[in-house]
Structures are given as structure tokens and as C-alpha cells.
mmCIF file of C-alpha atoms in Angstrom:
data_model
loop_
_atom_site.group_PDB
_atom_site.id
_atom_site.type_symbol
_atom_site.label_atom_id
_atom_site.label_comp_id
_atom_site.label_asym_id
_atom_site.label_seq_id
_atom_site.Cartn_x
_atom_site.Cartn_y
_atom_site.Cartn_z
ATOM 1 C CA UNK A 13 -102.052 -106.584 7.455
ATOM 2 C CA UNK A 14 -101.414 -105.683 11.177
ATOM 3 C CA UNK A 15 -97.933 -106.263 12.368
ATOM 4 C CA UNK A 16 -95.069 -105.746 15.216
ATOM 5 C CA UNK A 17 -91.590 -105.521 15.309
ATOM 6 C CA UNK A 18 -89.515 -107.608 16.988
ATOM 7 C CA UNK A 19 -86.190 -106.102 17.760
ATOM 8 C CA UNK A 20 -83.067 -108.849 18.755
ATOM 9 C CA UNK A 21 -80.096 -107.390 21.436
ATOM 10 C CA UNK A 22 -77.858 -107.175 18.228
ATOM 11 C CA UNK A 23 -79.882 -104.042 16.910
ATOM 12 C CA UNK A 24 -81.524 -106.085 14.288
ATOM 13 C CA UNK A 25 -85.251 -106.410 13.648
ATOM 14 C CA UNK A 26 -87.848 -109.090 11.939
ATOM 15 C CA UNK A 27 -91.296 -108.169 11.789
ATOM 16 C CA UNK A 28 -94.329 -111.159 12.051
ATOM 17 C CA UNK A 29 -97.597 -111.188 11.432
ATOM 18 C CA UNK A 30 -100.283 -110.928 13.797
ATOM 19 C CA UNK A 31 -101.051 -114.078 13.696
ATOM 20 C CA UNK A 32 -98.384 -115.316 14.937
ATOM 21 C CA UNK A 33 -98.865 -116.173 19.291
ATOM 22 C CA UNK A 34 -96.766 -113.236 20.683
ATOM 23 C CA UNK A 35 -95.579 -116.170 23.531
ATOM 24 C CA UNK A 36 -93.593 -117.920 20.851
ATOM 25 C CA UNK A 37 -91.619 -115.268 19.432
ATOM 26 C CA UNK A 38 -90.103 -113.938 23.267
ATOM 27 C CA UNK A 39 -86.854 -113.784 21.811
ATOM 28 C CA UNK A 40 -83.649 -113.992 23.835
ATOM 29 C CA UNK A 41 -82.402 -110.779 25.473
ATOM 30 C CA UNK A 42 -79.376 -109.396 26.735
ATOM 31 C CA UNK A 43 -78.771 -108.368 30.195
ATOM 32 C CA UNK A 44 -79.156 -104.078 29.774
ATOM 33 C CA UNK A 45 -82.511 -102.584 28.278
ATOM 34 C CA UNK A 46 -80.521 -101.338 25.231
ATOM 35 C CA UNK A 47 -83.789 -101.554 22.585
ATOM 36 C CA UNK A 48 -87.626 -102.226 22.604
ATOM 37 C CA UNK A 49 -87.458 -106.283 23.013
ATOM 38 C CA UNK A 50 -91.227 -106.148 22.375
ATOM 39 C CA UNK A 51 -92.411 -103.477 20.074
ATOM 40 C CA UNK A 52 -96.191 -103.157 19.471
ATOM 41 C CA UNK A 53 -96.663 -100.380 15.873
ATOM 42 C CA UNK A 54 -99.916 -99.024 15.279
ATOM 43 C CA UNK A 55 -100.391 -98.505 11.202
ATOM 44 C CA UNK A 56 -102.545 -97.232 8.419
ATOM 45 C CA UNK A 57 -105.202 -99.293 7.136
ATOM 46 C CA UNK A 58 -107.205 -97.407 4.342
ATOM 47 C CA UNK A 59 -105.674 -94.581 5.304
ATOM 48 C CA UNK A 60 -106.658 -94.398 8.706
ATOM 49 C CA UNK A 61 -104.817 -95.082 12.375
ATOM 50 C CA UNK A 62 -106.001 -98.469 13.384
ATOM 51 C CA UNK A 63 -105.513 -99.984 16.831
ATOM 52 C CA UNK A 64 -103.923 -102.884 17.875
ATOM 53 C CA UNK A 65 -105.356 -104.802 19.479
ATOM 54 C CA UNK A 66 -103.515 -108.453 20.715
ATOM 55 C CA UNK A 67 -107.220 -111.008 21.955
ATOM 56 C CA UNK A 68 -104.478 -113.359 23.472
ATOM 57 C CA UNK A 69 -103.278 -114.274 26.720
ATOM 58 C CA UNK A 70 -99.667 -113.390 26.828
ATOM 59 C CA UNK A 71 -97.455 -114.977 29.193
ATOM 60 C CA UNK A 72 -93.437 -113.604 30.195
ATOM 61 C CA UNK A 73 -91.254 -116.774 31.275
ATOM 62 C CA UNK A 74 -89.523 -116.708 34.395
ATOM 63 C CA UNK A 75 -86.367 -117.655 32.057
ATOM 64 C CA UNK A 76 -87.168 -114.068 30.182
ATOM 65 C CA UNK A 77 -85.324 -111.436 32.025
ATOM 66 C CA UNK A 78 -84.779 -108.168 30.439
ATOM 67 C CA UNK A 79 -87.719 -107.491 28.724
ATOM 68 C CA UNK A 80 -88.845 -104.113 27.515
ATOM 69 C CA UNK A 81 -92.715 -103.957 26.187
ATOM 70 C CA UNK A 82 -93.615 -100.827 24.311
ATOM 71 C CA UNK A 83 -96.908 -99.786 22.489
ATOM 72 C CA UNK A 84 -98.034 -96.586 20.641
ATOM 73 C CA UNK A 85 -100.744 -95.408 23.896
ATOM 74 C CA UNK A 86 -103.057 -96.989 25.905
ATOM 75 C CA UNK A 87 -105.225 -96.200 23.152
ATOM 76 C CA UNK A 88 -103.656 -97.445 20.264
ATOM 77 C CA UNK A 89 -101.866 -101.049 21.839
ATOM 78 C CA UNK A 90 -104.156 -103.223 23.774
ATOM 79 C CA UNK A 91 -103.326 -107.054 25.081
ATOM 80 C CA UNK A 92 -106.654 -108.561 25.630
ATOM 81 C CA UNK A 93 -108.072 -111.808 26.696
ATOM 82 C CA UNK A 94 -111.589 -112.958 27.656
ATOM 83 C CA UNK A 95 -111.494 -115.373 31.008
ATOM 84 C CA UNK A 96 -112.650 -115.191 34.278
ATOM 85 C CA UNK A 97 -112.378 -117.710 36.933
ATOM 86 C CA UNK A 98 -114.685 -120.323 38.232
ATOM 87 C CA UNK A 99 -114.529 -121.787 42.121
ATOM 88 C CA UNK A 100 -112.356 -124.518 41.855
ATOM 89 C CA UNK A 101 -110.052 -123.026 39.047
ATOM 90 C CA UNK A 102 -106.719 -121.284 38.958
ATOM 91 C CA UNK A 103 -106.930 -117.898 39.551
ATOM 92 C CA UNK A 104 -103.926 -117.196 38.337
ATOM 93 C CA UNK A 105 -105.205 -118.559 34.324
ATOM 94 C CA UNK A 106 -108.226 -116.058 33.727
ATOM 95 C CA UNK A 107 -105.137 -113.396 33.726
ATOM 96 C CA UNK A 108 -104.860 -111.404 30.093
ATOM 97 C CA UNK A 109 -100.940 -110.891 30.998
ATOM 98 C CA UNK A 110 -98.730 -112.723 33.396
ATOM 99 C CA UNK A 111 -94.555 -111.473 33.879
ATOM 100 C CA UNK A 112 -93.095 -114.429 35.544
ATOM 101 C CA UNK A 113 -89.811 -112.753 34.692
ATOM 102 C CA UNK A 114 -87.564 -110.159 36.846
ATOM 103 C CA UNK A 115 -85.932 -106.764 35.312
ATOM 104 C CA UNK A 116 -89.397 -106.407 32.607
ATOM 105 C CA UNK A 117 -90.411 -102.510 31.498
ATOM 106 C CA UNK A 118 -93.958 -102.033 29.768
ATOM 107 C CA UNK A 119 -94.811 -98.541 28.894
ATOM 108 C CA UNK A 120 -98.224 -96.908 26.630
ATOM 109 C CA UNK A 121 -99.609 -100.146 26.688
ATOM 110 C CA UNK A 122 -103.304 -101.422 28.083
ATOM 111 C CA UNK A 123 -104.006 -105.054 30.021
ATOM 112 C CA UNK A 124 -107.608 -105.745 29.630
ATOM 113 C CA UNK A 125 -109.592 -108.535 30.426
ATOM 114 C CA UNK A 126 -112.789 -108.272 28.687
ATOM 115 C CA UNK A 127 -114.955 -110.240 30.245
ATOM 116 C CA UNK A 128 -118.621 -109.475 30.668
ATOM 117 C CA UNK A 129 -118.475 -109.304 35.205
ATOM 118 C CA UNK A 130 -122.260 -107.906 34.328
ATOM 119 C CA UNK A 131 -123.424 -111.608 33.595
ATOM 120 C CA UNK A 132 -121.558 -113.116 36.456
ATOM 121 C CA UNK A 133 -119.676 -111.331 38.727
ATOM 122 C CA UNK A 134 -116.219 -113.529 38.775
ATOM 123 C CA UNK A 135 -112.110 -113.115 39.562
ATOM 124 C CA UNK A 136 -111.023 -111.804 35.649
ATOM 125 C CA UNK A 137 -107.396 -110.544 36.233
ATOM 126 C CA UNK A 138 -105.547 -108.351 33.268
ATOM 127 C CA UNK A 139 -102.279 -108.634 34.918
ATOM 128 C CA UNK A 140 -100.578 -110.862 37.005
ATOM 129 C CA UNK A 141 -97.068 -109.454 38.332
ATOM 130 C CA UNK A 142 -94.626 -111.600 39.787
ATOM 131 C CA UNK A 143 -90.962 -111.220 39.188
ATOM 132 C CA UNK A 144 -88.626 -108.148 40.686
ATOM 133 C CA UNK A 145 -88.141 -105.235 39.511
ATOM 134 C CA UNK A 146 -90.774 -104.646 37.234
ATOM 135 C CA UNK A 147 -92.149 -101.386 36.476
ATOM 136 C CA UNK A 148 -95.073 -100.139 34.462
ATOM 137 C CA UNK A 149 -94.832 -96.207 32.461
ATOM 138 C CA UNK A 150 -98.442 -95.134 30.963
ATOM 139 C CA UNK A 151 -100.061 -98.316 31.085
ATOM 140 C CA UNK A 152 -103.814 -99.361 31.844
ATOM 141 C CA UNK A 153 -105.006 -102.255 33.683
ATOM 142 C CA UNK A 154 -108.795 -102.375 33.039
ATOM 143 C CA UNK A 155 -111.014 -105.049 34.616
ATOM 144 C CA UNK A 156 -113.410 -105.222 37.604
ATOM 145 C CA UNK A 157 -113.044 -107.946 40.435
ATOM 146 C CA UNK A 158 -109.201 -108.258 40.751
ATOM 147 C CA UNK A 159 -107.922 -106.751 37.459
ATOM 148 C CA UNK A 160 -104.164 -106.316 38.748
ATOM 149 C CA UNK A 161 -102.349 -108.978 40.521
ATOM 150 C CA UNK A 162 -99.701 -107.666 41.851
ATOM 151 C CA UNK A 163 -98.036 -110.668 43.507
ATOM 152 C CA UNK A 164 -94.589 -110.847 44.651
ATOM 153 C CA UNK A 165 -91.726 -108.741 44.328
ATOM 154 C CA UNK A 166 -90.482 -104.987 43.765
ATOM 155 C CA UNK A 167 -92.494 -102.941 41.330
ATOM 156 C CA UNK A 168 -93.180 -99.483 40.350
ATOM 157 C CA UNK A 169 -96.219 -97.850 38.481
ATOM 158 C CA UNK A 170 -95.703 -94.544 36.990
ATOM 159 C CA UNK A 171 -98.451 -92.364 35.732
ATOM 160 C CA UNK A 172 -101.100 -95.757 35.210
ATOM 161 C CA UNK A 173 -104.449 -95.905 35.049
ATOM 162 C CA UNK A 174 -105.890 -98.791 37.005
ATOM 163 C CA UNK A 175 -109.758 -99.794 36.926
ATOM 164 C CA UNK A 176 -111.805 -102.175 38.571
ATOM 165 C CA UNK A 177 -115.208 -102.153 40.902
ATOM 166 C CA UNK A 178 -113.606 -105.089 43.790
ATOM 167 C CA UNK A 179 -110.085 -105.511 45.645
ATOM 168 C CA UNK A 180 -109.100 -104.531 41.793
ATOM 169 C CA UNK A 181 -105.146 -103.771 43.626
ATOM 170 C CA UNK A 182 -104.266 -107.016 44.955
ATOM 171 C CA UNK A 183 -100.858 -108.684 46.495
ATOM 172 C CA UNK A 184 -98.597 -109.110 48.528
ATOM 173 C CA UNK A 185 -95.692 -107.083 46.385
ATOM 174 C CA UNK A 186 -93.293 -103.990 47.478
ATOM 175 C CA UNK A 187 -94.317 -101.770 44.836
ATOM 176 C CA UNK A 188 -94.344 -98.017 44.313
ATOM 177 C CA UNK A 189 -97.426 -96.212 42.349
ATOM 178 C CA UNK A 190 -96.824 -92.896 41.231
ATOM 179 C CA UNK A 191 -99.125 -90.631 39.782
ATOM 180 C CA UNK A 192 -101.572 -92.688 39.042
ATOM 181 C CA UNK A 193 -105.532 -93.347 38.465
ATOM 182 C CA UNK A 194 -107.813 -96.061 40.827
ATOM 183 C CA UNK A 195 -111.117 -95.087 38.835
ATOM 184 C CA UNK A 196 -113.980 -97.364 40.562
ATOM 185 C CA UNK A 197 -116.504 -98.347 38.558
ATOM 186 C CA UNK A 198 -118.405 -100.120 41.008
ATOM 187 C CA UNK A 199 -121.994 -101.407 39.291
ATOM 188 C CA UNK A 200 -124.038 -101.272 42.488
ATOM 189 C CA UNK A 201 -123.598 -99.446 45.962
ATOM 190 C CA UNK A 202 -121.055 -101.090 47.446
ATOM 191 C CA UNK A 203 -119.480 -101.031 49.480
ATOM 192 C CA UNK A 204 -116.347 -102.476 48.020
ATOM 193 C CA UNK A 205 -112.335 -101.899 48.211
ATOM 194 C CA UNK A 206 -109.642 -100.573 46.085
ATOM 195 C CA UNK A 207 -107.604 -102.766 47.447
ATOM 196 C CA UNK A 208 -106.331 -106.198 49.540
ATOM 197 C CA UNK A 209 -102.512 -106.077 50.432
ATOM 198 C CA UNK A 210 -101.149 -109.145 52.416
ATOM 199 C CA UNK A 211 -97.448 -110.154 53.534
ATOM 200 C CA UNK A 212 -95.791 -113.148 54.907
ATOM 201 C CA UNK A 213 -95.202 -111.705 58.184
ATOM 202 C CA UNK A 214 -94.834 -108.023 60.052
ATOM 203 C CA UNK A 215 -91.354 -107.765 59.261
ATOM 204 C CA UNK A 216 -91.064 -109.054 55.678
ATOM 205 C CA UNK A 217 -91.075 -106.629 53.104
ATOM 206 C CA UNK A 218 -94.015 -105.434 51.537
ATOM 207 C CA UNK A 219 -96.508 -102.883 50.732
ATOM 208 C CA UNK A 220 -98.601 -100.722 48.633
ATOM 209 C CA UNK A 221 -97.676 -97.187 48.616
ATOM 210 C CA UNK A 222 -99.685 -94.697 46.680
ATOM 211 C CA UNK A 223 -97.933 -91.079 45.957
ATOM 212 C CA UNK A 224 -99.586 -88.532 44.123
ATOM 213 C CA UNK A 225 -102.288 -90.785 43.150
ATOM 214 C CA UNK A 226 -106.133 -90.089 42.030
ATOM 215 C CA UNK A 227 -108.600 -92.376 43.430
ATOM 216 C CA UNK A 228 -111.962 -91.490 41.597
ATOM 217 C CA UNK A 229 -115.059 -93.241 40.143
ATOM 218 C CA UNK A 230 -118.514 -94.651 41.550
ATOM 219 C CA UNK A 231 -119.523 -96.731 44.186
ATOM 220 C CA UNK A 232 -118.906 -96.001 48.188
ATOM 221 C CA UNK A 233 -114.670 -97.852 48.498
ATOM 222 C CA UNK A 234 -113.089 -98.434 51.376
ATOM 223 C CA UNK A 235 -109.524 -97.712 50.707
ATOM 224 C CA UNK A 236 -108.150 -101.278 51.430
ATOM 225 C CA UNK A 237 -109.067 -104.566 53.267
ATOM 226 C CA UNK A 238 -106.629 -107.080 54.921
ATOM 227 C CA UNK A 239 -105.994 -109.586 53.353
ATOM 228 C CA UNK A 240 -104.195 -110.643 56.341
ATOM 229 C CA UNK A 241 -103.012 -109.359 59.596
ATOM 230 C CA UNK A 242 -99.364 -108.271 58.206
ATOM 231 C CA UNK A 243 -101.690 -105.838 55.276
ATOM 232 C CA UNK A 244 -99.790 -102.246 54.683
ATOM 233 C CA UNK A 245 -101.026 -99.884 52.546
ATOM 234 C CA UNK A 246 -100.164 -95.953 52.401
ATOM 235 C CA UNK A 247 -101.963 -92.917 50.397
ATOM 236 C CA UNK A 248 -99.189 -89.949 50.473
ATOM 237 C CA UNK A 249 -100.452 -86.647 48.984
ATOM 238 C CA UNK A 250 -103.277 -88.368 46.971
ATOM 239 C CA UNK A 251 -106.513 -87.087 45.778
ATOM 240 C CA UNK A 252 -109.864 -88.468 47.427
ATOM 241 C CA UNK A 253 -113.004 -87.851 45.537
ATOM 242 C CA UNK A 254 -116.160 -88.532 47.943
ATOM 243 C CA UNK A 255 -116.643 -92.354 46.963
ATOM 244 C CA UNK A 256 -114.386 -93.247 49.865
ATOM 245 C CA UNK A 257 -116.622 -94.907 53.062
ATOM 246 C CA UNK A 258 -116.160 -92.391 56.314
ATOM 247 C CA UNK A 259 -114.089 -95.413 57.901
ATOM 248 C CA UNK A 260 -111.725 -95.659 55.194
ATOM 249 C CA UNK A 261 -110.499 -99.049 55.960
ATOM 250 C CA UNK A 262 -112.063 -102.754 56.410
ATOM 251 C CA UNK A 263 -109.702 -104.951 58.596
ATOM 252 C CA UNK A 264 -111.916 -108.438 57.265
ATOM 253 C CA UNK A 265 -111.354 -109.467 61.234
ATOM 254 C CA UNK A 266 -108.053 -109.528 61.294
ATOM 255 C CA UNK A 267 -105.937 -108.518 64.345
ATOM 256 C CA UNK A 268 -105.733 -104.794 63.490
ATOM 257 C CA UNK A 269 -102.639 -104.530 65.684
ATOM 258 C CA UNK A 270 -100.133 -105.715 63.006
ATOM 259 C CA UNK A 271 -102.185 -103.771 60.282
ATOM 260 C CA UNK A 272 -100.404 -100.834 58.505
ATOM 261 C CA UNK A 273 -102.658 -98.468 57.181
ATOM 262 C CA UNK A 274 -101.752 -94.608 56.973
ATOM 263 C CA UNK A 275 -102.773 -91.271 55.511
ATOM 264 C CA UNK A 276 -100.236 -88.073 54.924
ATOM 265 C CA UNK A 277 -101.062 -84.995 53.014
ATOM 266 C CA UNK A 278 -103.849 -86.108 51.204
ATOM 267 C CA UNK A 279 -107.198 -83.577 49.633
ATOM 268 C CA UNK A 280 -110.574 -84.026 48.257
ATOM 269 C CA UNK A 281 -113.864 -84.928 50.109
ATOM 270 C CA UNK A 282 -112.847 -88.714 50.314
ATOM 271 C CA UNK A 283 -109.969 -87.428 52.415
ATOM 272 C CA UNK A 284 -111.670 -86.059 55.401
ATOM 273 C CA UNK A 285 -110.227 -88.666 58.570
ATOM 274 C CA UNK A 286 -112.430 -87.010 61.053
ATOM 275 C CA UNK A 287 -114.851 -91.237 60.612
ATOM 276 C CA UNK A 288 -111.710 -92.647 60.170
ATOM 277 C CA UNK A 289 -111.111 -96.334 61.972
ATOM 278 C CA UNK A 290 -109.229 -95.761 65.583
ATOM 279 C CA UNK A 291 -106.730 -98.281 64.678
ATOM 280 C CA UNK A 292 -105.417 -96.275 61.223
ATOM 281 C CA UNK A 293 -101.114 -95.698 62.327
ATOM 282 C CA UNK A 294 -99.910 -92.421 62.485
ATOM 283 C CA UNK A 295 -95.940 -92.511 61.659
ATOM 284 C CA UNK A 296 -93.185 -90.107 61.672
ATOM 285 C CA UNK A 297 -91.570 -88.094 59.354
ATOM 286 C CA UNK A 298 -89.675 -90.621 59.553
ATOM 287 C CA UNK A 299 -91.705 -93.548 58.677
ATOM 288 C CA UNK A 300 -93.181 -92.001 56.015
ATOM 289 C CA UNK A 301 -89.874 -90.589 53.266
ATOM 290 C CA UNK A 302 -89.034 -94.489 54.485
ATOM 291 C CA UNK A 303 -92.604 -95.310 52.248
ATOM 292 C CA UNK A 304 -92.118 -92.156 49.867
ATOM 293 C CA UNK A 305 -87.966 -92.463 48.853
ATOM 294 C CA UNK A 306 -86.603 -95.111 47.057
ATOM 295 C CA UNK A 307 -85.255 -96.780 50.499
ATOM 296 C CA UNK A 308 -88.869 -98.454 50.451
ATOM 297 C CA UNK A 309 -88.455 -100.672 46.649
ATOM 298 C CA UNK A 310 -85.331 -98.401 45.021
ATOM 299 C CA UNK A 311 -82.824 -99.563 47.364
ATOM 300 C CA UNK A 312 -80.403 -100.959 44.661
ATOM 301 C CA UNK A 313 -81.282 -97.966 41.765
ATOM 302 C CA UNK A 314 -82.533 -100.658 40.112
ATOM 303 C CA UNK A 315 -85.425 -98.363 38.668
ATOM 304 C CA UNK A 316 -82.730 -95.828 37.607
ATOM 305 C CA UNK A 317 -80.660 -98.688 36.039
ATOM 306 C CA UNK A 318 -83.516 -99.852 33.899
ATOM 307 C CA UNK A 319 -83.716 -96.712 31.627
ATOM 308 C CA UNK A 320 -83.031 -97.761 28.291
#
């Protein structure tokens, strides 16, 4: 029998059977991260460790702030959902996991959309992040097209694995990815794109910053394409394997004068910038420090304050 434990703010706990809906058991939470609000546990089945797979779409509603969702490892705890969006469908409904609330933490969990993209390519999101001050530690996001919708708010990803083939990190959020691996599983030569970023206007907060990350996998990949003319994506001290298209970036027919794409101190065969697009930005040391430091997403020290 599979179980998981829900820890209430008071410290009391209750056991729940797997058959009950996760969405029905999101409990009231305090305004501090005292203990995991929802904790998935592996257990023993016939003397062997088993894997917990939650085959259900999980939604954290907007009013349920201060939730910490913790698994027992990305190979042991998996939230999995099989859905896709056809033309005309609400694309967000394909997601296996949606966070609409602010102040959310996930650790040691895999979020997977198991839709079979080899049959027909379609939008099939693993996760949609719409709340502010959301952080993910040692998590996996598995899909193919539009794997991670990093939609809006300020987000922090540490030591995560993000896998897909087309636009598999996209949105208009302001997010820092630190020590993360982006793994392309493109099934043809492509080219395709790791990222597709947009934001409301040039002065609005927003951008994807990849610090000390790893770009690996198959196919031929652009670092990013401009979802709109204010797209902002930066790679800092990141390893780039040989799958990077020499041009690096795709304007997608946007006005390149307002696009901010930049690389600094990257390594690997894909980091050779001799054939990069002419409109790639050359940022000053001061600008780089603004993006890779806490100033970018953490001016109010929310990441430190979330530490349970």
C-alpha cells in the first residue's frame, strides 16, 4: 500500500492513502516554512524499496501559500500526468503540476508529462509556475515540447534537471537557474530551442539567467528564441556541449535592438562565440553582477527567508 504524510502547521500528522486526491488534501498552512506541508514518502513493498508515482494532475491554488513539497529523491517520487494540448485547447491544462500560489518550495521530486511525443508532437507541459517567490531544489522536469512554463513571478532553481526538445523552458518570469542541467532529447536534427522568453516591456522585471549550468543532449539547439522583442536570457559560466547552433540565438523576426541575449565565461565546444549573431549583447561587469547576484530576483532576501 502506498502512503504519504501530510504535516499540519501544528506539527500533527495524518496518513493518507494514495487513492485520495492530492488536490483535495492541500491543507491550511502557516506563514512560515516550519515543516513540510506535504511530504511524499517511499516505503517497503515485499522487502524492497518502491517508487512512488502520483499519476494525477496536481494544482497548488493561489490561496494556499507557504507550502513545502518534499519527495524522497527524483527517482523515487514522481508526479506524472499524461496530457497534451491540441490547437484551440487551453495549453495550461496539459500541465502535470501547476503552482498558482506565492511562497512555494519543492525539493527532491520529479514532475513529468508522460505524453508520447513520438506519436504526435504537441504542447505537453510538465509544470507551470505562476506564483511569486517559488523555489525548486534537486527537482526534475521531464517532457518534450514546453516542458517548463516559467510563466511569471520570481523563481529560483538549484541543481535541477530540465529535459525536453522544443522551447522546453519558456515564459516571462524573472528566474535564476543555478547548477542546473538542460538536456535536449530532440528526436530529429532540428534546429530547436532551449528557451523562449518574453516580458511585458523592456523595463519590466524578467529574464532567465543560467549560472554554472550544463547544456547537453542531442540534436542542434539554439540557446534561445525571442518570444517577443523584450526577450532576456543570459548564460554565465555554463558548459555548452557541441549541440549549440553556431549562431547561438534566434530573433524569431523580432526587433533585435531590444532583445537582451548574452554569454560570459562559458566553456565547452558549444561556447565558441566566433559565429554568434552580431546583435548578442556585450554586458559590462556591473550589468553581469546585477543579473547573477541576489539583486536580480532576491532583493528582499526571500530565498534565505524560505529556508525551513
